[in-house]
PDB file of C-alpha atoms and ligand atoms in Angstrom:
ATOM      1  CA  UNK A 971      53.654  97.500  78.852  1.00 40.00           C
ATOM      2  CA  UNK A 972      50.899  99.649  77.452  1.00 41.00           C
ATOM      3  CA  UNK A 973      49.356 102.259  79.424  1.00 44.00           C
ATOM      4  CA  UNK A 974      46.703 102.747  76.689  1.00 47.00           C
ATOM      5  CA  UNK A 975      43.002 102.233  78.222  1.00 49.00           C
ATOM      6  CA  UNK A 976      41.594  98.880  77.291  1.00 51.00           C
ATOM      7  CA  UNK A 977      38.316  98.927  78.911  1.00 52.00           C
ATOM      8  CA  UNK A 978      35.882 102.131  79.470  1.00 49.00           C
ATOM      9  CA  UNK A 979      32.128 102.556  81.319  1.00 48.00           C
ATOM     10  CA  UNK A 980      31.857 105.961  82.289  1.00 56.00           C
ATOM     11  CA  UNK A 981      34.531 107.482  84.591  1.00 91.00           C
ATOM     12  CA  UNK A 982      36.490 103.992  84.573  1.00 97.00           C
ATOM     13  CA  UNK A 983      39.505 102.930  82.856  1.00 97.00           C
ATOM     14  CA  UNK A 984      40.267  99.736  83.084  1.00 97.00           C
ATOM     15  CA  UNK A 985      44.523  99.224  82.244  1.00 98.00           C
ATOM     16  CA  UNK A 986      47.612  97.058  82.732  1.00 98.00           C
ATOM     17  CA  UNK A 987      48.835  97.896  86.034  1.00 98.00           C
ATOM     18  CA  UNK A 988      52.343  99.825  86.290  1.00 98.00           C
ATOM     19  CA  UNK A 989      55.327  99.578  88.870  1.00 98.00           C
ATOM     20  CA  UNK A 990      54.063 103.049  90.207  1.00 98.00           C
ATOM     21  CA  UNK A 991      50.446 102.118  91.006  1.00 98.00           C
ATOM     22  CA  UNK A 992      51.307  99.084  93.721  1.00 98.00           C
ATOM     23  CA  UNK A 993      50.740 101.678  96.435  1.00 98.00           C
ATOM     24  CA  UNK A 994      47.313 102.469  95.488  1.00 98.00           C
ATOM     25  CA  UNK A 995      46.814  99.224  94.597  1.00 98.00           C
ATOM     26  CA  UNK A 996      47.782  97.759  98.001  1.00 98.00           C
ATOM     27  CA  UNK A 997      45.426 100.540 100.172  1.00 98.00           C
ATOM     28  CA  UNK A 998      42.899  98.542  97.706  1.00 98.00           C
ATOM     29  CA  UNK A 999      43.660  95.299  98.155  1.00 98.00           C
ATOM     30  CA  UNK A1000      44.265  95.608 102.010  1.00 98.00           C
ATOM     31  CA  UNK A1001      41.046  98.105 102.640  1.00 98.00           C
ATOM     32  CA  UNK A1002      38.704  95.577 100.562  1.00 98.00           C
ATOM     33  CA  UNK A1003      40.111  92.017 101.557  1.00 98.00           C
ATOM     34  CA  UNK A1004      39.942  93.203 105.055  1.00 98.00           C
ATOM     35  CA  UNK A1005      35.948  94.398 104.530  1.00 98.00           C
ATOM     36  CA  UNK A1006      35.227  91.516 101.778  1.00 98.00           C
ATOM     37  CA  UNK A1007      36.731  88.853 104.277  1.00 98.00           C
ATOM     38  CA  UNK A1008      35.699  89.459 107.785  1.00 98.00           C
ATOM     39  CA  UNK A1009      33.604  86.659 109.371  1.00 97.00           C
ATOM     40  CA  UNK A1010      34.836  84.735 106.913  1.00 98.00           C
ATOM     41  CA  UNK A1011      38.301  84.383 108.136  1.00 98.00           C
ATOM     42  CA  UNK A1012      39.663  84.900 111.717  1.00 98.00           C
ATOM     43  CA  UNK A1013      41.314  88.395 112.582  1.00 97.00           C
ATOM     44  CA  UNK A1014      44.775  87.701 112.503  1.00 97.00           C
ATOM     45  CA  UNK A1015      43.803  86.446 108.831  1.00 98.00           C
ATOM     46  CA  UNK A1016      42.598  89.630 108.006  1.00 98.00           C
ATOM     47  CA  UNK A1017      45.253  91.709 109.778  1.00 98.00           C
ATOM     48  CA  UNK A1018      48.065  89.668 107.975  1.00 97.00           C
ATOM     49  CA  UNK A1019      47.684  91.646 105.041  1.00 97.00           C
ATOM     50  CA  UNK A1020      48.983  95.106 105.124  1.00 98.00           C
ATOM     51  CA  UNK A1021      49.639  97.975 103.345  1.00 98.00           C
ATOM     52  CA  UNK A1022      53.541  97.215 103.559  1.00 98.00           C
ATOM     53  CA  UNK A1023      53.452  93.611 102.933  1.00 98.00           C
ATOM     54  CA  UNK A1024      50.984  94.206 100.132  1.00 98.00           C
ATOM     55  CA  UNK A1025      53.022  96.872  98.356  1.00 98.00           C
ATOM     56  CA  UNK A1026      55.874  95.537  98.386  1.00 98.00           C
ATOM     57  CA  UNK A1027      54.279  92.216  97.043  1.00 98.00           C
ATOM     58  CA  UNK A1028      52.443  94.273  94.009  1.00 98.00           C
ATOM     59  CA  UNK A1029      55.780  96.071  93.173  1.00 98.00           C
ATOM     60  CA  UNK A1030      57.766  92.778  93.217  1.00 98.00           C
ATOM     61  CA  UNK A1031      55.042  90.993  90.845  1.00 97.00           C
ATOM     62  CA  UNK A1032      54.749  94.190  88.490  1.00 98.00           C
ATOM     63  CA  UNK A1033      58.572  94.377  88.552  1.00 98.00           C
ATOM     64  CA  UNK A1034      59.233  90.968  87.445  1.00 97.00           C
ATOM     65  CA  UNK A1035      55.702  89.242  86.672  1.00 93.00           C
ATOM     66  CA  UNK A1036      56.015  85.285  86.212  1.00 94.00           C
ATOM     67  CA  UNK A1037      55.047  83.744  82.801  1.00 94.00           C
ATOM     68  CA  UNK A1038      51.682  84.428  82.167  1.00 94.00           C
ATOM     69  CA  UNK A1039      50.632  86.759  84.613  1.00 97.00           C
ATOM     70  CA  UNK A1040      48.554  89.610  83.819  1.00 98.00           C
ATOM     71  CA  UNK A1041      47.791  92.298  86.288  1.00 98.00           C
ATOM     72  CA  UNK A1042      45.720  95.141  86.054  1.00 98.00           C
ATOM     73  CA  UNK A1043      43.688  97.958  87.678  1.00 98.00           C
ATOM     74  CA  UNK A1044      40.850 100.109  87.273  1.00 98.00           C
ATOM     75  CA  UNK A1045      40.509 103.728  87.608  1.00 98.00           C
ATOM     76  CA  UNK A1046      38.658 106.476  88.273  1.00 97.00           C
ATOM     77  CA  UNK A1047      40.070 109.722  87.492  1.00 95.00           C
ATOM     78  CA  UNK A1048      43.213 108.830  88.031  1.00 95.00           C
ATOM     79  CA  UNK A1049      42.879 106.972  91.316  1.00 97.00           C
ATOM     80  CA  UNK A1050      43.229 103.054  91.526  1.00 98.00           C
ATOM     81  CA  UNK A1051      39.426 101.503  93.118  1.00 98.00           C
ATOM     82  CA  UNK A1052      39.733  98.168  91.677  1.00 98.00           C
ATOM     83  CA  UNK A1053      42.383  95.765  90.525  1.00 98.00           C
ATOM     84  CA  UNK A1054      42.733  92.034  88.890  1.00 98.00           C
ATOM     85  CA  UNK A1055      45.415  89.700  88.938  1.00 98.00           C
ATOM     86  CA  UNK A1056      45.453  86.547  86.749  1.00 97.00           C
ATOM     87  CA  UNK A1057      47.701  83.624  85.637  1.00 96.00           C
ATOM     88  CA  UNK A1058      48.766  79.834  85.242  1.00 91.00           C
ATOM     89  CA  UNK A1059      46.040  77.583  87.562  1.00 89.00           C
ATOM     90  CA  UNK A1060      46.905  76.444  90.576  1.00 80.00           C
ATOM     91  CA  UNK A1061      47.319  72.552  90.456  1.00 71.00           C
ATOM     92  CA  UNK A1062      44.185  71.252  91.568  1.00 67.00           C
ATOM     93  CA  UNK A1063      44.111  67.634  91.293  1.00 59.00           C
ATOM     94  CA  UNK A1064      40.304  66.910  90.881  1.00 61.00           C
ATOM     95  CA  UNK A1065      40.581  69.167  88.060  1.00 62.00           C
ATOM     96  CA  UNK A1066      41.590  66.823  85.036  1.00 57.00           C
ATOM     97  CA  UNK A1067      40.588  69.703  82.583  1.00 51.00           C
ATOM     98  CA  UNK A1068      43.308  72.158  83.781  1.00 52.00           C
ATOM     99  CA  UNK A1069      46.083  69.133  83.233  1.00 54.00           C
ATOM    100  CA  UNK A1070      46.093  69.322  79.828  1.00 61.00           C
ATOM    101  CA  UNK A1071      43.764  69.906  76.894  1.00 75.00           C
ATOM    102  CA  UNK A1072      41.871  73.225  76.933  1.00 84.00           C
ATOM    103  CA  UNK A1073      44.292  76.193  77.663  1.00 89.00           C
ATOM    104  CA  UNK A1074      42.962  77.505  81.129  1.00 90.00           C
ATOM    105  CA  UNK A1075      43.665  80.599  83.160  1.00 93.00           C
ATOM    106  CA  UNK A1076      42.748  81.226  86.829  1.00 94.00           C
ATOM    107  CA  UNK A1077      42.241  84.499  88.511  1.00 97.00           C
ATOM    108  CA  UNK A1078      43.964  84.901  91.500  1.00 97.00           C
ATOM    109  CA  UNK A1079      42.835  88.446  92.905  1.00 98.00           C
ATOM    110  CA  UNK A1080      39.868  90.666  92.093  1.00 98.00           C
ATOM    111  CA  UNK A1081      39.349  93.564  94.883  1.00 98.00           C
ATOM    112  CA  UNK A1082      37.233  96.855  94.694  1.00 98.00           C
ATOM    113  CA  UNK A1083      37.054  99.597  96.654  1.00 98.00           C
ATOM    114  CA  UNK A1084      34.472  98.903  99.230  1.00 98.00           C
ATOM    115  CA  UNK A1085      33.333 102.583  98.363  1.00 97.00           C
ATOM    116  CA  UNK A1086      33.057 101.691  94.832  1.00 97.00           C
ATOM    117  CA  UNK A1087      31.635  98.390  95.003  1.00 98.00           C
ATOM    118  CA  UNK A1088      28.120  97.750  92.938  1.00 97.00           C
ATOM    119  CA  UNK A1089      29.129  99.983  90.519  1.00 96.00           C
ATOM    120  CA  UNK A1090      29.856  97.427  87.673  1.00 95.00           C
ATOM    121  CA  UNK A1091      33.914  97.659  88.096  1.00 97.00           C
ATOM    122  CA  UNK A1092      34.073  93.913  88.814  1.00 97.00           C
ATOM    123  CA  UNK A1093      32.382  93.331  85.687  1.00 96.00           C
ATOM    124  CA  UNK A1094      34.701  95.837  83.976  1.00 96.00           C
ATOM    125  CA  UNK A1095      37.876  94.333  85.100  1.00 97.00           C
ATOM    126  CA  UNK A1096      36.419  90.841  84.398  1.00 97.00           C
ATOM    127  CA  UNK A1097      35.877  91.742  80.769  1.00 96.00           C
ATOM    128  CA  UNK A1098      39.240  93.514  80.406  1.00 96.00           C
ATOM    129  CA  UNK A1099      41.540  90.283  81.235  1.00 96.00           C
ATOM    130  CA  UNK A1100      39.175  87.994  79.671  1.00 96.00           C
ATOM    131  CA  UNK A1101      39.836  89.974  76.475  1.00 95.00           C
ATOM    132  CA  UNK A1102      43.626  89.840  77.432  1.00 96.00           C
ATOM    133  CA  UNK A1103      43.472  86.037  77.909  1.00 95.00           C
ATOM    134  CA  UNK A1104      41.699  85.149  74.942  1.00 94.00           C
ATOM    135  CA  UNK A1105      44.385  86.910  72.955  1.00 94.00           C
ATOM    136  CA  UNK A1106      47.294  84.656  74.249  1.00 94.00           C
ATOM    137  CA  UNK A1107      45.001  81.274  73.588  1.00 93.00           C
ATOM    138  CA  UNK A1108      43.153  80.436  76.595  1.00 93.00           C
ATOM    139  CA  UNK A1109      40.347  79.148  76.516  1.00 92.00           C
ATOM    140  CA  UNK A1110      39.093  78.556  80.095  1.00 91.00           C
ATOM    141  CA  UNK A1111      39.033  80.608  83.355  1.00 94.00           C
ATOM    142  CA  UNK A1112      39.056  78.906  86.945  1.00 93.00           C
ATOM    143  CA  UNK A1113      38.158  80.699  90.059  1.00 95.00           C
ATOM    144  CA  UNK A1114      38.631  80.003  93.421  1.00 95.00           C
ATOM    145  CA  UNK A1115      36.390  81.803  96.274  1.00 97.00           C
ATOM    146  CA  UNK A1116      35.914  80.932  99.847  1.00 98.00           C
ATOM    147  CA  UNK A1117      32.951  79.290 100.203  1.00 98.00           C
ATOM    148  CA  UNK A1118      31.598  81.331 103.210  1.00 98.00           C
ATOM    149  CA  UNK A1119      32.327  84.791 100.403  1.00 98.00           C
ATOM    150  CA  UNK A1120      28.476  84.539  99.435  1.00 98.00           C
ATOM    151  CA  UNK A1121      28.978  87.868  97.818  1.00 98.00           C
ATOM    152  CA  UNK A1122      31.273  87.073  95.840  1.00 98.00           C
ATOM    153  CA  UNK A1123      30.186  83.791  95.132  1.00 98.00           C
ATOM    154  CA  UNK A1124      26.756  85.294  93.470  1.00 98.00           C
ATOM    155  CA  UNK A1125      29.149  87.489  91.787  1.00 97.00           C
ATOM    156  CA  UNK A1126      30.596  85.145  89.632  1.00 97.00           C
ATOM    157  CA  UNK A1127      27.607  82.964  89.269  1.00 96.00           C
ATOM    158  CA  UNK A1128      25.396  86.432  87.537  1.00 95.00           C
ATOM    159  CA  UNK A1129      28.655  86.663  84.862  1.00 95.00           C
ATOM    160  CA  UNK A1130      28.010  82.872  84.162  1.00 94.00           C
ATOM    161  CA  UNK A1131      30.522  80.953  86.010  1.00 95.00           C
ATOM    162  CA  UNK A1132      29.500  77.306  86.883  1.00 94.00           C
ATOM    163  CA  UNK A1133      30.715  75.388  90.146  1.00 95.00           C
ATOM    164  CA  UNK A1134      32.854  72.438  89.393  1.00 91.00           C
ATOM    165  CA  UNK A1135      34.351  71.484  92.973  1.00 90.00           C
ATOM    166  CA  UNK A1136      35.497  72.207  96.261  1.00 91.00           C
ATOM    167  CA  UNK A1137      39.076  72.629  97.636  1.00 91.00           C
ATOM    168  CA  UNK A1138      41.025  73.974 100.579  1.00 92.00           C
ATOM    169  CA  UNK A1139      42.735  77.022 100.714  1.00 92.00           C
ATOM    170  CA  UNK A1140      45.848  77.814 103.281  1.00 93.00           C
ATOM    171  CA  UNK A1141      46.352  80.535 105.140  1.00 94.00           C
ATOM    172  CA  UNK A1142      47.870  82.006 108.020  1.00 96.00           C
ATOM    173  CA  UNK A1143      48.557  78.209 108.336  1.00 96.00           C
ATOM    174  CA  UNK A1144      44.842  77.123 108.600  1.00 96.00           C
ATOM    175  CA  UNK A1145      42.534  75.894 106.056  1.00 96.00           C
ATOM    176  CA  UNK A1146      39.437  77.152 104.675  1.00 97.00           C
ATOM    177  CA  UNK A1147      36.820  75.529 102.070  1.00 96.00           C
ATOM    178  CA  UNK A1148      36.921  77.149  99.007  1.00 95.00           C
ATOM    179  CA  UNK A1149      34.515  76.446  95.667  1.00 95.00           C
ATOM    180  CA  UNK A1150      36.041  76.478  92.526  1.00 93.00           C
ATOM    181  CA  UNK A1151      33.924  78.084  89.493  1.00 95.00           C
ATOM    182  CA  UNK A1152      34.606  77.815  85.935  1.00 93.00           C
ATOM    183  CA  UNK A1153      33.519  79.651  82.448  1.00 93.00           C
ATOM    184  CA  UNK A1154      34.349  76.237  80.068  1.00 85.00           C
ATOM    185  CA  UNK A1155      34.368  78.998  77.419  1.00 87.00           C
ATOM    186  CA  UNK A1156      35.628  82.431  79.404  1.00 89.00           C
ATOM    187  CA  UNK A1157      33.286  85.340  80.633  1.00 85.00           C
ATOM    188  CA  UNK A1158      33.963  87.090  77.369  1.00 73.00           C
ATOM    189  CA  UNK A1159      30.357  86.869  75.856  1.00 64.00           C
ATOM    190  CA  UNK A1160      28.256  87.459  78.699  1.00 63.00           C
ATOM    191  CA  UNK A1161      30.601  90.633  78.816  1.00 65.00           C
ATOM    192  CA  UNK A1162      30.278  91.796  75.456  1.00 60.00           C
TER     193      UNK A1162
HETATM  194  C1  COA B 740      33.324  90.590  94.411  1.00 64.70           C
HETATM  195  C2  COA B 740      33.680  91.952  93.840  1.00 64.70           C
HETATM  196  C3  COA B 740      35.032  91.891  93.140  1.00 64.70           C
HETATM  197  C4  COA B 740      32.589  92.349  92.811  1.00 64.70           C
HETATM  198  O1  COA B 740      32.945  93.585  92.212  1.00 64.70           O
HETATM  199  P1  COA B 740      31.852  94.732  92.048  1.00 64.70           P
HETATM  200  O2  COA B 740      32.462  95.823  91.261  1.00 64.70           O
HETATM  201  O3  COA B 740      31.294  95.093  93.374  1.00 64.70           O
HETATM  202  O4  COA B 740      30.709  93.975  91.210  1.00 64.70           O
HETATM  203  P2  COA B 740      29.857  94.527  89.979  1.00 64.70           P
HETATM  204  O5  COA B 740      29.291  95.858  90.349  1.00 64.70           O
HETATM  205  O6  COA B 740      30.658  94.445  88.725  1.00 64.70           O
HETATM  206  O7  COA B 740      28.669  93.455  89.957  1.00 64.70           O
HETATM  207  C5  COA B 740      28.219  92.820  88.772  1.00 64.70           C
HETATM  208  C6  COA B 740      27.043  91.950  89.138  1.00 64.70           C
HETATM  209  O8  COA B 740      27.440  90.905  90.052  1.00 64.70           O
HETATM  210  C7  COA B 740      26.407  90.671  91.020  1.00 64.70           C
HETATM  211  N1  COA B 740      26.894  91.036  92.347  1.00 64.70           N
HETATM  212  C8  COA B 740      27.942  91.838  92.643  1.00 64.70           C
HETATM  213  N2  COA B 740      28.091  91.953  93.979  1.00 64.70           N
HETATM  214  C9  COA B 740      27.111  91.223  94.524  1.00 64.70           C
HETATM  215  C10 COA B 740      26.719  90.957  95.868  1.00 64.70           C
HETATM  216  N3  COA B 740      27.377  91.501  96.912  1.00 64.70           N
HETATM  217  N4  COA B 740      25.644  90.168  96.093  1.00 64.70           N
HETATM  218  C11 COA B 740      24.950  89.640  95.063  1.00 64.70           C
HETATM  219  N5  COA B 740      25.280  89.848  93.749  1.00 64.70           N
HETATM  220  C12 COA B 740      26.348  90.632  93.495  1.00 64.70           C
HETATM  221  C13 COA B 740      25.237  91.548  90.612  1.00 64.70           C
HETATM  222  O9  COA B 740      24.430  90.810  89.690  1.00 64.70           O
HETATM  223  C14 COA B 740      25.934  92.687  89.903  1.00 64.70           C
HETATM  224  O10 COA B 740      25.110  93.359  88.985  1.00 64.70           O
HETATM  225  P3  COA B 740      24.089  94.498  89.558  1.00 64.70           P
HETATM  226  O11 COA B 740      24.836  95.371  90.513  1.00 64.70           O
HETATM  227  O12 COA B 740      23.664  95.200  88.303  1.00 64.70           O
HETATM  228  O13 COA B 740      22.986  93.744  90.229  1.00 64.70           O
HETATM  229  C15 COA B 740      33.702  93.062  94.942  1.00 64.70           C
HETATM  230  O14 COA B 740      32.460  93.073  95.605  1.00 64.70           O
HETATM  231  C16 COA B 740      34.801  92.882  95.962  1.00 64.70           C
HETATM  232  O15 COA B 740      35.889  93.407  95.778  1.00 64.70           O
HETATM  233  N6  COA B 740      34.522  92.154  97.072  1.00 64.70           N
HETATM  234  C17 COA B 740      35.474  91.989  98.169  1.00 64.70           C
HETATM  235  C18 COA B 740      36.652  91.142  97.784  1.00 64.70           C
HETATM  236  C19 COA B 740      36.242  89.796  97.225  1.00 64.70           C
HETATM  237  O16 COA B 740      35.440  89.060  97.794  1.00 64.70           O
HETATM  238  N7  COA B 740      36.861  89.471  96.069  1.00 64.70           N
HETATM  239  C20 COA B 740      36.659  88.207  95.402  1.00 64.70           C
HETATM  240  C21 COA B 740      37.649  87.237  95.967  1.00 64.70           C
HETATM  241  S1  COA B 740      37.506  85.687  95.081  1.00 64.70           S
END
């Protein structure tokens, strides 16, 4: 895997991410799905994810990714702040498109850096795997946000993604409503 930037705004670099960045990537993941998630979720949702758990998680991923999985992070001089994981959809049923005919992507992760949040690295990361996906054939890019994640939900609606449906998501053994959004066409030209 390349280590070659493939995205740039400033200070950031967006890149593939490496077997040696998971423990960045997990302080990350755990600092901002903890911040991005509370009073959405109940605590022991929150405190299920830790540093550990999520290291260990990145490393096995990065180690031996599954078939069609791209993951990546963005950095600032050096230092991981923001990180994207995509792949296959998740079966869906109500989502007849996905089945079959137009070659369709989801993501499944996109944390900042609460510290660095606002500061167009979202965007950045968006653009990067969108770039990435278009190159092996797809077409389409599904997201799936908990509905009560306004933030993020107005997020993905300012890079153009339109809502298509409603599902539930499990965690922790509980469910929570979650809105699915979709770019029929990917994000790339509202990024370019
Ligand atoms: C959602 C998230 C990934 C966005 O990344 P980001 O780097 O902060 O977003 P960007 O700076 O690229 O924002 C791009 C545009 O999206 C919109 N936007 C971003 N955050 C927003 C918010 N909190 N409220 C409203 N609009 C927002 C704005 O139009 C923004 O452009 P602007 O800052 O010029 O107005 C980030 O806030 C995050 O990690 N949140 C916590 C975890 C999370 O909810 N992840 C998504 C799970 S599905």
């Amino acid at each position: 895997m390349t280590t070659e930037p493939l995205a740039t705004a400033g200070t950031v670099i967006v890149r593939p991410a490496l077997v040696g960045d998971a423990d960045a990537m997990a302080r990350v993941f755990v600092d901002s799905f903890r911040a991005g998630h509370r009073g959405q979720v109940p605590e022991n949702v929150l405190q299920s994810r830790t540093y550990e758990s999520s290291a260990a998680a990145w490393r096995r991923d990065l180690t031996a990714p599954s078939p069609g999985e791209y993951i990546s992070v963005a950095t600032i001089g050096g230092e991981v702040v923001g990180l994207a994981m995509v792949g296959p959809p998740h079966p869906w049923a109500d989502d007849d498109t996905a089945r079959g005919e137009v070659p369709t992507a989801e993501c499944w992760a996109l944390y900042v850096d609460p510290s660095r949040q606002r500061e167009g690295i979202g965007r950045l990361l968006i653009g990067d795997f969108s770039r990435h996906l278009a190159g092996q054939g797809i077409r389409r890019l599904l997201v799936g946000v908990l509905t009560a994640n306004a933030p993020a939900r107005a997020f993905y609606e300012s890079l153009g993604a339109a809502l298509i449906g409603s599902r539930l998501n499990l965690d922790e053994g509980q469910t929570f409503p979650e809105s699915v959004y979709a770019w029929p066409d990917l994000p790339t030209k509202v990024l370019d």
